[in-house]
Amino acid sequence: MLKLTSVLLACLAAAPAFALEVTGVKPAGAKGAALADFSFGAVAVSSVSWRGGAVVMPATEVNGRTYSDIKLLNRAFYARIEACFRRGCVRPAKPPKDPSFKVLALKPLRSKVRVANAQVSFDGDLLVVAGVMASRREPGTFWVAFPPELSFSSPSFKSAVESGVIDAWVKRGKKSLK
């Protein structure tokens, strides 16, 4: 039994982890460009820049304050984007599956409209801070505001992410009421 468990653990550790792949870039290739829009299958990020030899993710400015709503979570993912700016991108042979997503954290806010910030991770490579917004039309209901530089190519995937964020917020609210 002990040998079987150790064999299973070794197989799981050797299994490749899912990772976001660059499936498209505008301008094509991005080699030498200062600014590019990247597609990672079902998720796309626009206005990624190459400044001073570094990849700089877009930031949102509101009322004179700058917010980094889109972040890279690991060096390997950063290296794939950097390679596109340095050498150009090569599309994968087959289209990747939709990335997995996970709500990592919820931070309640004091606003009546944007009630919380939700940190959503896509395949552990990309972190997006989305706003949990209270509906003015239907009290007690919520919707999700993503950064303007983030887009989804699949409406069903976007809906699944929105549902996941809203479910996490509603569950968090129920726990705090107990």
CSV table of C-alpha atoms in Angstrom, one decimal:
chain,number,residue,atom,x,y,z
A,1,MET,CA,0.0,0.0,0.0
A,2,LEU,CA,2.9,2.4,0.8
A,3,LYS,CA,4.5,1.7,-2.5
A,4,LEU,CA,1.3,2.4,-4.4
A,5,THR,CA,0.9,5.7,-2.6
A,6,SER,CA,4.5,6.7,-3.4
A,7,VAL,CA,4.1,5.7,-7.0
A,8,LEU,CA,0.9,7.8,-7.3
A,9,LEU,CA,2.5,10.8,-5.7
A,10,ALA,CA,5.5,10.5,-8.1
A,11,CYS,CA,3.2,10.4,-11.1
A,12,LEU,CA,1.2,13.4,-9.9
A,13,ALA,CA,4.4,15.4,-9.3
A,14,ALA,CA,5.7,14.5,-12.8
A,15,ALA,CA,2.5,15.5,-14.5
A,16,PRO,CA,2.8,18.8,-16.4
A,17,ALA,CA,1.0,21.7,-14.8
A,18,PHE,CA,-1.5,23.6,-16.9
A,19,ALA,CA,-0.1,26.9,-18.1
A,20,LEU,CA,-1.4,29.8,-20.1
A,21,GLU,CA,0.0,29.8,-23.7
A,22,VAL,CA,0.3,32.7,-26.0
A,23,THR,CA,-2.1,32.0,-28.8
A,24,GLY,CA,-2.1,35.3,-30.5
A,25,VAL,CA,-0.4,38.7,-30.5
A,26,LYS,CA,-1.2,42.0,-32.1
A,27,PRO,CA,0.9,43.4,-33.8
A,28,ALA,CA,1.7,39.9,-35.3
A,29,GLY,CA,4.8,38.5,-33.6
A,30,ALA,CA,5.3,41.6,-31.3
A,31,LYS,CA,9.1,41.4,-32.1
A,32,GLY,CA,10.5,44.8,-31.5
A,33,ALA,CA,7.1,46.4,-30.6
A,34,ALA,CA,6.8,48.7,-27.7
A,35,LEU,CA,3.1,47.7,-27.1
A,36,ALA,CA,1.2,44.6,-27.8
A,37,ASP,CA,-2.2,42.8,-27.2
A,38,PHE,CA,-1.8,39.2,-26.1
A,39,SER,CA,-4.3,36.4,-26.4
A,40,PHE,CA,-4.0,33.4,-24.1
A,41,GLY,CA,-6.9,31.3,-25.5
A,42,ALA,CA,-10.1,32.3,-23.7
A,43,VAL,CA,-8.4,35.3,-22.0
A,44,ALA,CA,-6.7,38.3,-23.6
A,45,VAL,CA,-4.8,41.2,-22.2
A,46,SER,CA,-4.3,44.4,-24.2
A,47,SER,CA,-1.7,47.2,-23.9
A,48,VAL,CA,1.1,45.0,-22.5
A,49,SER,CA,4.2,47.1,-23.0
A,50,TRP,CA,7.9,46.5,-23.4
A,51,ARG,CA,9.9,49.2,-21.6
A,52,GLY,CA,13.5,49.3,-20.7
A,53,GLY,CA,13.9,45.6,-21.4
A,54,ALA,CA,11.0,44.6,-19.1
A,55,VAL,CA,7.4,43.4,-19.6
A,56,VAL,CA,5.1,46.0,-18.1
A,57,MET,CA,1.4,44.9,-17.5
A,58,PRO,CA,-1.3,47.6,-18.0
A,59,ALA,CA,-2.5,49.6,-15.1
A,60,THR,CA,-5.8,51.3,-14.5
A,61,GLU,CA,-5.9,55.0,-13.4
A,62,VAL,CA,-8.9,56.3,-11.4
A,63,ASN,CA,-9.0,59.7,-9.8
A,64,GLY,CA,-5.3,60.2,-10.1
A,65,ARG,CA,-4.5,56.8,-8.5
A,66,THR,CA,-2.9,53.9,-10.4
A,67,TYR,CA,-4.0,50.3,-9.8
A,68,SER,CA,-2.1,47.2,-11.0
A,69,ASP,CA,-5.2,45.1,-11.8
A,70,ILE,CA,-3.4,42.6,-13.9
A,71,LYS,CA,-0.2,40.8,-12.7
A,72,LEU,CA,2.0,38.0,-13.7
A,73,LEU,CA,2.4,35.3,-11.1
A,74,ASN,CA,5.5,33.3,-12.1
A,75,ARG,CA,8.7,33.7,-13.9
A,76,ALA,CA,8.0,31.1,-16.6
A,77,PHE,CA,4.9,33.0,-17.8
A,78,TYR,CA,6.9,36.2,-17.7
A,79,ALA,CA,9.6,34.6,-19.8
A,80,ARG,CA,7.0,33.4,-22.5
A,81,ILE,CA,5.8,37.0,-22.9
A,82,GLU,CA,9.3,38.4,-22.8
A,83,ALA,CA,10.3,36.0,-25.6
A,84,CYS,CA,7.5,37.3,-27.8
A,85,PHE,CA,8.8,40.8,-27.5
A,86,ARG,CA,12.4,39.7,-28.0
A,87,ARG,CA,12.1,37.0,-30.7
A,88,GLY,CA,8.5,36.9,-31.8
A,89,CYS,CA,5.8,34.5,-30.9
A,90,VAL,CA,4.9,31.1,-32.3
A,91,ARG,CA,1.3,29.9,-32.1
A,92,PRO,CA,0.7,26.6,-30.5
A,93,ALA,CA,-0.1,23.7,-32.8
A,94,LYS,CA,-3.5,23.1,-31.3
A,95,PRO,CA,-5.8,25.5,-29.5
A,96,PRO,CA,-5.4,25.3,-25.8
A,97,LYS,CA,-8.2,24.4,-23.4
A,98,ASP,CA,-9.9,27.1,-21.4
A,99,PRO,CA,-7.7,28.0,-18.4
A,100,SER,CA,-8.7,27.0,-14.9
A,101,PHE,CA,-9.5,29.9,-12.6
A,102,LYS,CA,-9.6,30.3,-8.9
A,103,VAL,CA,-10.8,33.1,-6.6
A,104,LEU,CA,-7.8,33.6,-4.4
A,105,ALA,CA,-9.0,36.4,-2.1
A,106,LEU,CA,-11.9,38.8,-1.5
A,107,LYS,CA,-11.3,42.2,0.0
A,108,PRO,CA,-14.4,44.0,1.2
A,109,LEU,CA,-14.5,47.7,0.4
A,110,ARG,CA,-16.3,50.6,2.0
A,111,SER,CA,-18.0,51.7,-1.2
A,112,LYS,CA,-21.8,51.2,-1.7
A,113,VAL,CA,-21.2,50.3,-5.4
A,114,ARG,CA,-17.9,48.4,-5.6
A,115,VAL,CA,-18.4,46.2,-2.5
A,116,ALA,CA,-15.2,44.1,-2.9
A,117,ASN,CA,-12.1,43.4,-4.9
A,118,ALA,CA,-11.7,39.7,-6.0
A,119,GLN,CA,-8.3,38.3,-6.9
A,120,VAL,CA,-8.8,35.7,-9.7
A,121,SER,CA,-5.9,33.5,-10.8
A,122,PHE,CA,-5.9,31.9,-14.3
A,123,ASP,CA,-3.8,28.7,-14.4
A,124,GLY,CA,-1.7,30.2,-11.6
A,125,ASP,CA,0.0,32.4,-14.2
A,126,LEU,CA,-2.1,35.5,-14.4
A,127,LEU,CA,-3.7,37.4,-11.5
A,128,VAL,CA,-6.6,39.7,-12.2
A,129,VAL,CA,-8.3,42.0,-9.7
A,130,ALA,CA,-12.0,42.3,-10.5
A,131,GLY,CA,-14.6,44.4,-8.8
A,132,VAL,CA,-17.7,42.9,-7.1
A,133,MET,CA,-20.3,45.4,-7.9
A,134,ALA,CA,-23.7,45.8,-6.1
A,135,SER,CA,-26.6,46.2,-8.6
A,136,ARG,CA,-28.5,49.4,-8.3
A,137,ARG,CA,-31.5,48.0,-10.3
A,138,GLU,CA,-31.9,44.8,-8.3
A,139,PRO,CA,-30.9,45.1,-4.6
A,140,GLY,CA,-29.1,42.1,-3.2
A,141,THR,CA,-27.6,41.1,-6.6
A,142,PHE,CA,-24.1,41.5,-7.8
A,143,TRP,CA,-22.1,41.7,-11.0
A,144,VAL,CA,-18.4,41.6,-11.8
A,145,ALA,CA,-16.3,44.4,-13.3
A,146,PHE,CA,-13.1,43.3,-15.0
A,147,PRO,CA,-10.2,45.7,-15.8
A,148,PRO,CA,-10.8,47.3,-19.2
A,149,GLU,CA,-7.6,45.7,-20.6
A,150,LEU,CA,-8.9,42.2,-20.0
A,151,SER,CA,-11.2,40.5,-22.4
A,152,PHE,CA,-12.7,37.1,-23.0
A,153,SER,CA,-13.0,35.4,-26.3
A,154,SER,CA,-15.6,32.9,-25.0
A,155,PRO,CA,-18.8,34.3,-23.5
A,156,SER,CA,-19.4,31.0,-21.7
A,157,PHE,CA,-16.0,31.1,-20.0
A,158,LYS,CA,-16.5,34.8,-19.0
A,159,SER,CA,-19.9,33.8,-17.5
A,160,ALA,CA,-18.3,30.9,-15.6
A,161,VAL,CA,-15.6,33.3,-14.1
A,162,GLU,CA,-18.3,35.8,-13.2
A,163,SER,CA,-20.4,33.1,-11.5
A,164,GLY,CA,-17.4,31.9,-9.6
A,165,VAL,CA,-16.5,35.3,-8.3
A,166,ILE,CA,-20.1,36.1,-7.3
A,167,ASP,CA,-20.5,32.7,-5.6
A,168,ALA,CA,-17.4,33.2,-3.6
A,169,TRP,CA,-18.6,36.7,-2.5
A,170,VAL,CA,-22.1,35.3,-1.5
A,171,LYS,CA,-20.5,32.4,0.4
A,172,ARG,CA,-18.2,34.8,2.2
A,173,GLY,CA,-21.1,36.9,3.2
A,174,LYS,CA,-23.0,34.0,4.6
A,175,LYS,CA,-20.0,32.9,6.7
A,176,SER,CA,-19.6,36.4,8.2
A,177,LEU,CA,-23.3,36.4,9.2
A,178,LYS,CA,-22.9,33.3,11.4
